[in-house]
Structures are given as C-alpha cells and as structure tokens.
Amino acid sequence: MFLALLSFILDFCLLSNPCLPQPHAYPASCRVTPASDSTKATPYTIIRTITITGNKKTKRRIILRELDVHPGDSLLNHRIDTVLLSNKNKIFNTNLFITVDLSLQNKEGNVADLHIKLKERWYFFPAPLFELVDRNFNEWWHQRNRDLTRVRYGLRLTQDNVFGLNQKLELLFLTGFINQYSLSYRMPYIDRAQKMGLSFQVSYTQNKSIPYRTEGHQLDFLESEKILKEQFSSAVSLRRRSKFYDFHTIALSYHQSKLADTIPQINPLYFLDGKNTQKYFKLQYTFEHNKTDINAYPLNGSIYRGSIEKYGLGFFNDVDMLATTFTMAKYKRLGRGFFADVLLRGRYLLHQRQPYSISRGLGYGNNLLRGYEFYVLDGQHFVLNRNTLKFRFVNTRKELGFIPIPQFRTLPLAMYFTFYFDTGYVSDRFFTEINNRFTNRFIYGTGVGVDIVTYYNMIIRCNYALNSGLEHGFYITFSADL
C-alpha cells in the first residue's frame, strides 16, 4: 500500500505523458532505422532471423539475453520503432558497446530479418589513478584548500567482458593519502538459463588520516605519520534476474577494522564504548525493478529499489543494527526537448546504539541534497526528494578520425539546462549535540545548472544552488543519480 501511494505521488508530480522515450547522447549513437512505408501494407511484420555484426569478442548469447524479440515473433507495424528502441536500450545498458544499431532488413512481404550492428568498447583499462579522497570535488576545493596531498594514486587494472561473457575482473593498487588493495570479480550469469549471477570482492585498506567525528555537519580529520586505521573486508553476492527488469540480490560480507588508540580516546563512539576494534558480518537482500532507457543518465522510465540490511549476525556482538532502504524514481519526456524526473529515497534504522563508523545520513555518495555539498548530516533515518526539470540543448555524436584507437573515436555529447528543487529530512538522536543545524527539521535546496553527458558514461554536473540556510554557491559533481 505504501509503495503504491509513493508511485502515485511520483506519477502525479511528473504529469504522466504518453510520449515515446527518446534517446539522449548515448542512445543517439544507437540508431534505430525507421520502419519503411511498406509496413503499411500489412498490420504486422514477422521476424525471420536475427543477425548480429560487430561483436568481435562478445558472445552472441549475451546479446540475445537482452532481447524480448525472437525469430518467428510478429510485431505490429505501428509498434516496430518502439520495440526496436526498447531492445536497443537494453543492449546498450550492458555497457559493452559504444554504439548499437537495430534495423529490419531483407523485407519480403510481411517478413523481415532483424539486424543488430554493434561497435564494441575498449575492454582492458590499465588506468593510472589520481583521485581525491574527499567526499566530492567541492569539499576538496573550498574546505581542504585544494590540498594535493589529499589524493590517492596508483593503478586500476580492469578487464571487462572476460571471455566475451560480460564478466568483469578488477585489481586495484592505491597509495598516498590512503593505501588500498582490492580484487573483485563479477560473473553476471553462471547458469544455462542466464538468470543467476555471482560476484566476490576482497579489500584491504590502511589510513593515515581519517574523519573521526562530525562537527557542525563537517568532517573533522585526524592525521598522523602512523597508520590510524586498518580495514579488511570480503563479500560474496548471488543475483537472480527473474525478469528482464527485475533483479534479486543476496550479499554476505565480513568487515574487520582496527584503530590506533588515539581515535577511541577522542571519540569513544567511533566503535562504541571506547573500543579500538570492530568485527561484524552483514547480510543484505535487495530487490530492484529497473525499467529506464539508459541506466547511466535516464530520461524515460522508472526504478524501484528496496533493501534490508542486517549489521551483525550474533558472532562478535560488535554491531547489531537492522536497516531498510528504498528508492523510487520516475523519468519522463515532456516533449520539445524537455524532460522531468522525480526521485524519492529513504532509510529507516532499527538499532540499540549506532557506531559513528557506520553512521551515514545525507551527504555521502549519491545521498546528496543539492546545495549541501559542503555538509554531512549524520543520523539514523532520512528521506530525500529530488525534483528536476531539464532542457536538452546539445545532442550530437562526432567521429574523431585522428584518434588511432577505434573504441575512442566516437564522441557522444549531450548537454542539459536544469532547474531543480530538493527537500530532505534527517532524524538523529545520537549526534545532535554538535550537529543540529540541519538535522531533525525539513531542509531544501534549489538552483539551476548544466549537465554534461559524454564518453563512457561520464557525467559532469555544474550547479548554482541556494539552500534553506540561505547559503548559495557554485558546485561541480561527477556522480550519477542512483
């Protein structure tokens, strides 16, 4: 009942529009050939065969898994463009291809072949890394005085599409402000039916500087020449794709951390009770229904996601919390280059006591209320609502012939003017003594900006915002919505 009510609210806010989804920069590079006039002769077209070209590495079955069209199927002629667009987007969302082309060819009467033309991405990235360790670029630029020592650098070795099966292997070696070494491997399908997937990850991290508390909604860091915190984590997850757009995931992870004695002395709540060690298992179940056109930057469709997380399974008695979170988002094309989206996200935490180490409200990751880029709002429960109106004023694709590597020659570019109004609420009863300006009250942020969508799902957001504290500023972020 609650989810149905929320869905109704989101649909109402977006003024449901029957227009068909239209691609932005990414799917614009995935052309759909319009149905010819000859389709008017009969009410339907039968798909005779499906041919695929351009998949030099990717196995055919990985591509066919995304289709809801099969040889022998009949397509109503007035829905051909819609069906091809939907299937094109699903192939593109595998993140295996730069461009995707779907067209009907060799038409004889009411029978035709479906042809899928692909251009594969570059799959091996031995990428040198130079990353900021702060929450976002704005915090580093304004509050950390553009300190170049607050970076981590090293090498990330990423092999996408291992064996042509969309598997992913990643090795990470980082040093500098943070030392981190990790290994992860993801197999989207491990069964013949291509419904079950498996992944695992292991990571070890050393910190010589950590945020040990939040004061005035800003992180206080302690720095040392010695290691202040060591963390080890491992995780395994099993995912089932029950339908085209529905995913169920169960993940079990183990977390172990050790602090230098200095940290619990100045903040006994970091691990609770002045402890300098923390160990716990975490069990999480997530359901996601994702029916958007392009996952990286949706313009049409909807997402529903809910999860239950149990911190601590009774083995170590260090942590005992149960959290439920939900996300609902609607994206609509309004016509004439205008788009709108509404996002609603929330968390409710059942607990006895909450360690500061895993206290996360708004301001972390994608849980950001625009206009509050400088702040973190620690708490147990929160609600976040983001509302955006967009106008696309650039939508193009360029072929850069001077680039020697074919996978980097195609430059998609889309730009959007944005107007937004965000609201939020963080409920807190543990950290209010030194963080009470924005918690336990409704807050808002509003402003205008420009979103840039380009190479390999890169998103750059430039915003000018005003928050409920009447503070205003210009902010740059590089994160997606979800």
Coordinates of C-alpha atoms in Angstrom, one line a residue:
M1 CA 0.0 0.0 0.0
F2 CA 2.8 2.4 0.9
L3 CA 4.7 1.7 -2.3
A4 CA 1.5 2.1 -4.4
L5 CA 0.9 5.5 -2.7
L6 CA 4.5 6.6 -3.4
S7 CA 4.2 5.5 -7.0
F8 CA 1.0 7.5 -7.4
I9 CA 2.7 10.6 -5.9
L10 CA 5.7 10.3 -8.3
D11 CA 3.4 9.9 -11.3
F12 CA 1.3 12.8 -10.3
C13 CA 4.4 15.0 -9.9
L14 CA 5.6 14.1 -13.4
L15 CA 2.2 14.7 -15.1
S16 CA 2.2 11.4 -16.9
N17 CA 2.9 11.8 -20.6
P18 CA 2.2 9.2 -23.3
C19 CA 5.1 10.3 -25.5
L20 CA 7.5 7.6 -26.5
P21 CA 11.0 7.7 -25.0
Q22 CA 13.6 9.5 -27.0
P23 CA 17.4 8.9 -26.7
H24 CA 20.0 11.4 -25.5
A25 CA 23.7 11.3 -26.4
Y26 CA 24.2 7.6 -25.7
P27 CA 21.3 6.1 -27.4
A28 CA 21.5 8.8 -30.1
S29 CA 24.6 6.8 -31.1
C30 CA 22.5 3.7 -31.3
R31 CA 20.3 4.5 -34.3
V32 CA 17.0 2.8 -34.9
T33 CA 16.2 2.6 -38.6
P34 CA 12.5 3.7 -39.0
A35 CA 10.0 1.3 -40.4
S36 CA 9.6 1.8 -44.2
D37 CA 6.3 2.8 -45.8
S38 CA 5.8 -0.8 -47.0
T39 CA 4.9 -1.8 -43.4
K40 CA 1.6 -0.1 -44.0
A41 CA 0.6 -2.9 -46.4
T42 CA 0.1 -5.4 -43.6
P43 CA -0.7 -4.9 -39.9
Y44 CA 2.3 -6.8 -38.7
T45 CA 5.9 -8.0 -39.6
I46 CA 7.3 -11.4 -38.8
I47 CA 10.9 -11.6 -37.7
R48 CA 12.6 -14.3 -39.8
T49 CA 16.1 -14.3 -38.4
I50 CA 18.3 -12.2 -36.1
T51 CA 21.8 -11.4 -37.3
I52 CA 24.5 -9.7 -35.3
T53 CA 27.6 -8.0 -36.5
G54 CA 30.4 -6.1 -34.7
N55 CA 30.6 -8.4 -31.7
K56 CA 34.2 -9.5 -32.2
K57 CA 34.5 -10.7 -28.6
T58 CA 31.1 -10.6 -27.1
K59 CA 29.3 -14.0 -27.2
R60 CA 26.0 -14.0 -29.2
R61 CA 24.0 -15.4 -26.3
I62 CA 24.9 -12.4 -24.1
I63 CA 23.3 -10.1 -26.6
L64 CA 20.3 -12.3 -27.3
R65 CA 19.7 -12.5 -23.5
E66 CA 18.7 -8.8 -23.5
L67 CA 16.1 -9.2 -26.3
D68 CA 12.4 -9.7 -26.0
V69 CA 12.2 -10.3 -29.7
H70 CA 12.8 -13.8 -31.2
P71 CA 12.7 -15.4 -34.7
G72 CA 9.1 -16.1 -35.6
D73 CA 7.7 -13.3 -33.5
S74 CA 5.1 -10.9 -35.1
L75 CA 5.5 -7.2 -34.5
L76 CA 2.6 -4.8 -35.0
N77 CA 3.8 -2.3 -37.6
H78 CA 2.8 0.8 -35.6
R79 CA 4.9 -0.5 -32.7
I80 CA 8.1 -1.5 -34.6
D81 CA 10.1 1.6 -33.8
T82 CA 9.1 1.4 -30.1
V83 CA 10.1 -2.3 -29.8
L84 CA 13.4 -1.7 -31.6
L85 CA 14.2 1.3 -29.4
S86 CA 13.4 -0.7 -26.2
N87 CA 15.6 -3.6 -27.2
K88 CA 18.4 -1.3 -28.4
N89 CA 18.5 0.4 -25.0
K90 CA 18.6 -2.9 -23.2
I91 CA 21.6 -4.0 -25.3
F92 CA 23.3 -0.6 -24.7
N93 CA 22.8 -0.9 -20.9
T94 CA 25.1 -3.9 -20.8
N95 CA 27.9 -1.3 -21.0
L96 CA 29.6 -3.5 -23.6
F97 CA 29.1 -1.3 -26.7
I98 CA 29.8 2.2 -27.8
T99 CA 27.1 2.2 -30.5
V100 CA 24.1 -0.1 -31.1
D101 CA 22.1 -0.1 -34.4
L102 CA 18.9 -2.1 -34.9
S103 CA 17.1 -2.3 -38.2
L104 CA 14.8 -4.5 -40.2
Q105 CA 16.4 -5.8 -43.5
N106 CA 15.6 -8.1 -46.4
K107 CA 11.9 -7.4 -46.2
E108 CA 9.8 -9.7 -48.3
G109 CA 6.1 -9.0 -47.9
N110 CA 5.4 -9.1 -44.2
V111 CA 8.6 -11.0 -43.3
A112 CA 12.0 -9.4 -42.4
D113 CA 15.3 -10.0 -40.8
L114 CA 16.3 -8.2 -37.6
H115 CA 19.9 -6.9 -37.9
I116 CA 21.9 -5.8 -34.9
K117 CA 25.0 -3.8 -35.7
L118 CA 27.4 -3.2 -32.8
K119 CA 30.6 -1.3 -32.0
E120 CA 32.4 -2.8 -29.0
R121 CA 34.0 -0.8 -26.3
W122 CA 37.6 -1.0 -25.2
Y123 CA 37.6 -3.7 -22.5
F124 CA 41.0 -3.6 -20.9
F125 CA 41.9 -0.5 -18.9
P126 CA 45.3 -0.4 -17.2
A127 CA 44.4 3.0 -15.8
P128 CA 46.7 5.1 -13.7
L129 CA 44.6 6.7 -10.9
F130 CA 44.8 10.1 -9.3
E131 CA 41.8 10.5 -7.1
L132 CA 40.6 12.9 -4.4
V133 CA 39.8 11.3 -1.1
D134 CA 37.2 13.8 0.0
R135 CA 33.5 13.3 -0.5
N136 CA 33.3 15.5 -3.5
F137 CA 35.3 18.0 -5.6
N138 CA 33.6 21.0 -3.8
E139 CA 34.7 19.9 -0.4
W140 CA 38.3 19.4 -1.6
W141 CA 38.4 22.8 -3.5
H142 CA 36.8 25.0 -0.8
Q143 CA 37.3 23.3 2.6
R144 CA 40.5 21.4 2.1
N145 CA 42.2 24.4 0.2
R146 CA 42.9 22.3 -2.9
D147 CA 45.5 20.3 -0.9
L148 CA 47.2 18.0 -3.4
T149 CA 48.4 15.7 -0.6
R150 CA 44.7 14.7 -0.1
V151 CA 44.9 12.3 -3.1
R152 CA 45.4 8.6 -3.6
Y153 CA 47.2 7.4 -6.7
G154 CA 48.1 4.1 -8.2
L155 CA 46.8 1.7 -10.8
R156 CA 43.5 0.1 -11.5
L157 CA 43.6 -2.9 -13.8
T158 CA 40.1 -3.6 -15.2
Q159 CA 39.2 -6.3 -17.7
D160 CA 35.6 -6.0 -18.8
N161 CA 33.8 -8.7 -20.8
V162 CA 36.1 -11.5 -19.8
F163 CA 35.7 -14.5 -22.1
G164 CA 33.1 -12.4 -24.0
L165 CA 30.6 -13.2 -21.3
N166 CA 30.3 -9.7 -19.7
Q167 CA 32.3 -10.8 -16.7
K168 CA 34.5 -8.2 -15.0
L169 CA 37.8 -8.6 -13.2
E170 CA 39.3 -5.6 -11.4
L171 CA 42.6 -5.2 -9.4
L172 CA 43.2 -2.0 -7.5
F173 CA 46.6 -0.8 -6.1
L174 CA 46.4 2.6 -4.4
T175 CA 48.8 4.5 -2.2
G176 CA 49.2 8.1 -1.0
F177 CA 46.6 9.5 1.4
I178 CA 45.0 6.0 1.6
N179 CA 46.6 2.7 0.9
Q180 CA 44.2 0.3 -0.7
Y181 CA 44.5 -3.1 -2.4
S182 CA 41.4 -4.9 -3.7
L183 CA 40.3 -7.7 -6.0
S184 CA 36.8 -8.2 -7.4
Y185 CA 35.3 -10.5 -10.0
R186 CA 31.7 -10.4 -11.3
M187 CA 30.0 -13.1 -13.3
P188 CA 26.5 -11.9 -14.4
Y189 CA 25.5 -15.4 -15.4
I190 CA 26.6 -18.8 -14.1
D191 CA 23.7 -21.0 -15.4
R192 CA 22.5 -22.0 -18.8
A193 CA 19.2 -20.1 -18.4
Q194 CA 21.3 -16.9 -17.8
K195 CA 19.4 -15.9 -14.7
M196 CA 21.8 -16.4 -11.9
G197 CA 25.0 -14.4 -11.3
L198 CA 27.8 -14.5 -8.8
S199 CA 30.4 -12.0 -7.6
F200 CA 33.0 -11.7 -4.9
Q201 CA 35.3 -9.0 -3.6
V202 CA 38.2 -8.7 -1.1
S203 CA 39.8 -5.5 0.1
Y204 CA 42.5 -4.2 2.5
T205 CA 42.8 -0.6 3.4
Q206 CA 45.2 1.5 5.5
N207 CA 44.5 5.1 6.6
K208 CA 46.9 7.6 7.9
S209 CA 44.1 10.2 8.1
I210 CA 40.5 9.5 8.9
P211 CA 37.4 11.5 9.7
Y212 CA 37.0 10.7 13.4
R213 CA 33.9 12.8 14.1
T214 CA 31.4 15.3 12.5
E215 CA 31.1 18.8 14.0
G216 CA 28.9 21.5 12.6
H217 CA 27.9 18.9 9.8
Q218 CA 31.5 18.9 8.6
L219 CA 34.1 16.1 8.9
D220 CA 37.0 16.5 11.3
F221 CA 40.1 14.7 10.2
L222 CA 43.0 13.4 12.3
E223 CA 46.3 12.9 10.5
S224 CA 49.4 11.0 11.5
E225 CA 52.6 9.6 10.1
K226 CA 51.5 6.2 11.5
I227 CA 48.6 4.0 10.5
L228 CA 45.4 5.2 12.2
K229 CA 43.0 2.6 10.8
E230 CA 43.3 -0.8 9.1
Q231 CA 40.3 -2.4 7.4
F232 CA 39.7 -5.8 5.8
S233 CA 36.5 -6.7 4.1
S234 CA 35.3 -9.5 1.9
A235 CA 32.0 -10.1 0.2
V236 CA 30.1 -12.6 -1.9
S237 CA 26.8 -12.0 -3.6
L238 CA 24.3 -14.0 -5.6
R239 CA 22.0 -12.3 -8.0
R240 CA 18.9 -13.6 -9.8
R241 CA 17.4 -11.9 -12.8
S242 CA 13.9 -13.2 -12.6
K243 CA 12.5 -11.0 -15.4
F244 CA 14.0 -8.6 -17.9
Y245 CA 13.8 -5.7 -15.5
D246 CA 13.7 -7.4 -12.1
F247 CA 16.8 -8.3 -10.0
H248 CA 17.1 -10.1 -6.6
T249 CA 20.4 -10.0 -4.8
I250 CA 21.6 -11.6 -1.6
A251 CA 25.0 -10.5 -0.3
L252 CA 27.0 -11.7 2.7
S253 CA 30.1 -9.6 3.7
Y254 CA 32.6 -9.6 6.5
H255 CA 34.2 -6.4 7.9
Q256 CA 37.1 -6.1 10.3
S257 CA 38.7 -2.8 11.5
K258 CA 41.4 -1.8 13.9
L259 CA 42.1 1.7 15.2
A260 CA 45.1 3.4 16.7
D261 CA 44.5 4.0 20.4
T262 CA 44.2 7.8 19.7
I263 CA 40.8 7.6 18.0
P264 CA 38.7 6.0 20.7
Q265 CA 40.3 8.3 23.2
I266 CA 39.0 11.4 21.4
N267 CA 35.7 9.8 20.2
P268 CA 34.6 6.8 22.2
L269 CA 31.5 6.5 20.0
Y270 CA 33.6 5.7 16.9
F271 CA 33.3 1.9 17.5
L272 CA 31.2 2.5 20.8
D273 CA 32.4 2.1 24.3
G274 CA 35.9 3.3 23.5
K275 CA 36.7 0.1 21.5
N276 CA 39.6 0.1 19.0
T277 CA 38.4 -3.0 17.1
Q278 CA 35.3 -3.9 15.3
K279 CA 34.2 -7.1 13.6
Y280 CA 30.8 -8.0 12.1
F281 CA 29.0 -9.8 9.3
K282 CA 26.5 -8.1 7.2
L283 CA 23.6 -9.8 5.3
Q284 CA 21.7 -7.9 2.7
Y285 CA 18.8 -8.6 0.4
T286 CA 18.0 -6.2 -2.4
F287 CA 15.2 -6.1 -5.0
E288 CA 15.4 -3.8 -8.0
H289 CA 12.9 -3.1 -10.8
N290 CA 14.8 -1.0 -13.3
K291 CA 12.9 -0.1 -16.5
T292 CA 14.8 3.0 -17.7
D293 CA 16.0 3.8 -21.2
I294 CA 19.7 4.4 -20.3
N295 CA 20.9 3.5 -16.8
A296 CA 23.8 6.0 -16.7
Y297 CA 21.5 9.0 -17.3
P298 CA 17.9 8.1 -17.6
L299 CA 15.4 10.2 -19.5
N300 CA 12.4 7.9 -19.5
G301 CA 11.2 5.0 -17.3
S302 CA 11.2 4.1 -13.7
I303 CA 13.2 2.5 -10.9
Y304 CA 12.0 0.8 -7.8
R305 CA 14.6 -0.5 -5.3
G306 CA 14.3 -1.8 -1.8
S307 CA 16.7 -3.5 0.6
I308 CA 17.0 -5.0 4.0
E309 CA 20.4 -4.9 5.7
K310 CA 21.3 -6.7 8.9
Y311 CA 24.6 -5.5 10.5
G312 CA 25.9 -8.1 12.9
L313 CA 24.8 -11.8 12.9
G314 CA 25.5 -12.5 16.5
F315 CA 29.0 -13.8 16.2
F316 CA 31.0 -10.9 17.6
N317 CA 28.4 -8.6 19.3
D318 CA 30.2 -5.5 18.0
V319 CA 27.3 -4.3 15.8
D320 CA 23.6 -5.0 15.9
M321 CA 21.5 -2.9 13.5
L322 CA 18.7 -3.5 11.0
A323 CA 18.2 -1.1 8.2
T324 CA 15.6 -0.8 5.5
T325 CA 16.1 1.5 2.5
F326 CA 14.0 2.3 -0.6
T327 CA 14.5 4.3 -3.8
M328 CA 11.8 5.3 -6.3
A329 CA 12.5 7.3 -9.4
K330 CA 10.4 8.4 -12.4
Y331 CA 11.8 9.9 -15.6
K332 CA 9.5 11.4 -18.3
R333 CA 9.9 13.0 -21.7
L334 CA 7.7 16.1 -21.8
G335 CA 8.3 16.9 -25.5
R336 CA 10.2 19.6 -27.4
G337 CA 13.5 18.8 -25.6
F338 CA 12.1 19.0 -22.1
F339 CA 12.4 16.2 -19.5
A340 CA 11.5 15.8 -15.9
D341 CA 12.4 13.4 -13.1
V342 CA 11.4 12.8 -9.5
L343 CA 13.5 10.7 -7.0
L344 CA 12.3 9.7 -3.6
R345 CA 14.7 7.8 -1.3
G346 CA 14.6 6.9 2.4
R347 CA 16.1 4.8 5.2
Y348 CA 14.8 3.6 8.5
L349 CA 17.2 2.1 11.0
L350 CA 16.3 -0.2 13.9
H351 CA 19.0 -0.3 16.5
Q352 CA 20.1 0.0 20.1
R353 CA 23.2 2.0 19.6
Q354 CA 24.9 3.3 16.4
P355 CA 28.7 3.4 16.0
Y356 CA 29.9 6.6 14.4
S357 CA 32.0 4.5 11.9
I358 CA 28.9 3.4 10.0
S359 CA 26.7 6.4 10.7
R360 CA 25.6 7.6 7.3
G361 CA 22.8 10.1 6.6
L362 CA 22.8 12.6 3.8
G363 CA 25.9 13.9 2.1
Y364 CA 27.6 10.6 1.4
G365 CA 27.8 9.1 -2.1
N366 CA 24.6 9.7 -4.1
N367 CA 22.6 10.5 -1.0
L368 CA 23.1 14.2 -1.7
L369 CA 20.7 17.1 -1.4
R370 CA 21.9 19.7 -3.8
G371 CA 23.0 22.9 -2.1
Y372 CA 24.6 20.9 0.8
E373 CA 27.7 19.7 -0.9
F374 CA 29.8 21.1 2.0
Y375 CA 27.9 19.2 4.7
V376 CA 27.1 15.8 6.0
L377 CA 24.0 15.1 8.0
D378 CA 24.6 12.1 10.3
G379 CA 21.5 10.3 11.6
Q380 CA 19.5 7.1 11.8
H381 CA 16.6 7.8 9.4
F382 CA 16.3 10.1 6.4
V383 CA 14.1 11.0 3.5
L384 CA 15.5 12.6 0.3
N385 CA 13.4 14.0 -2.5
R386 CA 14.9 15.4 -5.7
N387 CA 12.9 17.1 -8.5
T388 CA 14.5 18.2 -11.8
L389 CA 13.3 19.8 -15.0
K390 CA 15.7 19.5 -17.9
F391 CA 16.0 21.0 -21.4
R392 CA 18.4 19.4 -23.8
F393 CA 20.2 22.0 -26.0
V394 CA 23.0 19.8 -27.3
N395 CA 22.7 16.2 -28.6
T396 CA 25.3 15.1 -31.1
R397 CA 27.9 12.4 -31.9
K398 CA 31.2 13.1 -33.5
E399 CA 33.6 10.7 -35.2
L400 CA 37.2 11.7 -34.3
G401 CA 39.2 10.2 -37.1
F402 CA 42.5 11.4 -35.8
I403 CA 42.3 9.0 -32.7
P404 CA 44.2 5.8 -33.5
I405 CA 42.1 3.5 -31.3
P406 CA 38.6 2.9 -32.9
Q407 CA 36.9 2.4 -29.5
F408 CA 37.7 6.0 -28.6
R409 CA 36.8 7.7 -31.9
T410 CA 33.1 8.1 -31.2
L411 CA 32.4 11.1 -29.1
P412 CA 28.8 11.3 -27.8
L413 CA 27.8 14.6 -26.2
A414 CA 24.6 15.8 -24.7
M415 CA 24.0 18.9 -22.6
Y416 CA 21.0 19.9 -20.5
F417 CA 19.9 23.0 -18.7
T418 CA 18.5 22.0 -15.4
F419 CA 16.2 23.6 -12.8
Y420 CA 15.8 21.6 -9.5
F421 CA 14.2 21.7 -6.1
D422 CA 15.2 19.2 -3.5
T423 CA 13.9 18.5 0.0
G424 CA 15.1 16.3 2.8
Y425 CA 14.8 15.3 6.4
V426 CA 17.4 13.6 8.7
S427 CA 16.3 12.2 12.0
D428 CA 19.1 12.0 14.6
R429 CA 19.1 11.4 18.4
F430 CA 22.8 10.4 18.9
F431 CA 24.9 13.2 17.3
T432 CA 22.7 16.3 17.9
E433 CA 25.0 17.9 20.5
I434 CA 27.5 19.1 17.9
N435 CA 25.4 18.6 14.7
N436 CA 21.9 20.2 15.0
R437 CA 21.7 22.9 12.4
F438 CA 20.2 20.8 9.6
T439 CA 19.0 17.6 11.4
N440 CA 15.6 16.9 12.8
R441 CA 14.0 19.5 10.5
F442 CA 12.9 19.8 6.9
I443 CA 15.5 21.3 4.6
Y444 CA 15.6 22.3 1.0
G445 CA 17.9 23.2 -1.8
T446 CA 17.1 24.8 -5.2
G447 CA 19.0 26.1 -8.2
V448 CA 19.9 25.9 -11.8
G449 CA 22.7 24.1 -13.6
V450 CA 24.1 22.3 -16.7
D451 CA 24.5 18.5 -17.0
I452 CA 27.1 17.2 -19.5
V453 CA 26.9 13.5 -20.6
T454 CA 29.7 12.2 -22.7
Y455 CA 32.5 9.5 -23.1
Y456 CA 31.9 6.1 -21.4
N457 CA 29.0 7.2 -19.2
M458 CA 30.9 10.2 -17.9
I459 CA 28.5 12.8 -16.2
I460 CA 29.6 16.3 -15.2
R461 CA 27.1 18.4 -13.3
C462 CA 27.6 22.2 -12.8
N463 CA 25.1 23.7 -10.4
Y464 CA 24.4 27.0 -8.7
A465 CA 22.3 26.3 -5.6
L466 CA 20.6 28.0 -2.7
N467 CA 19.9 26.0 0.5
S468 CA 17.5 26.5 3.4
G469 CA 20.3 28.2 5.4
L470 CA 20.3 30.9 2.7
E471 CA 23.8 29.9 1.6
H472 CA 24.5 29.9 -2.1
G473 CA 27.3 28.7 -4.2
F474 CA 28.6 27.0 -7.4
Y475 CA 29.2 23.3 -7.2
I476 CA 30.7 20.6 -9.6
T477 CA 29.9 17.0 -9.2
F478 CA 30.6 13.8 -11.2
S479 CA 28.1 11.4 -9.8
A480 CA 25.0 9.7 -11.3
D481 CA 21.6 9.9 -9.7
L482 CA 21.5 6.3 -8.3

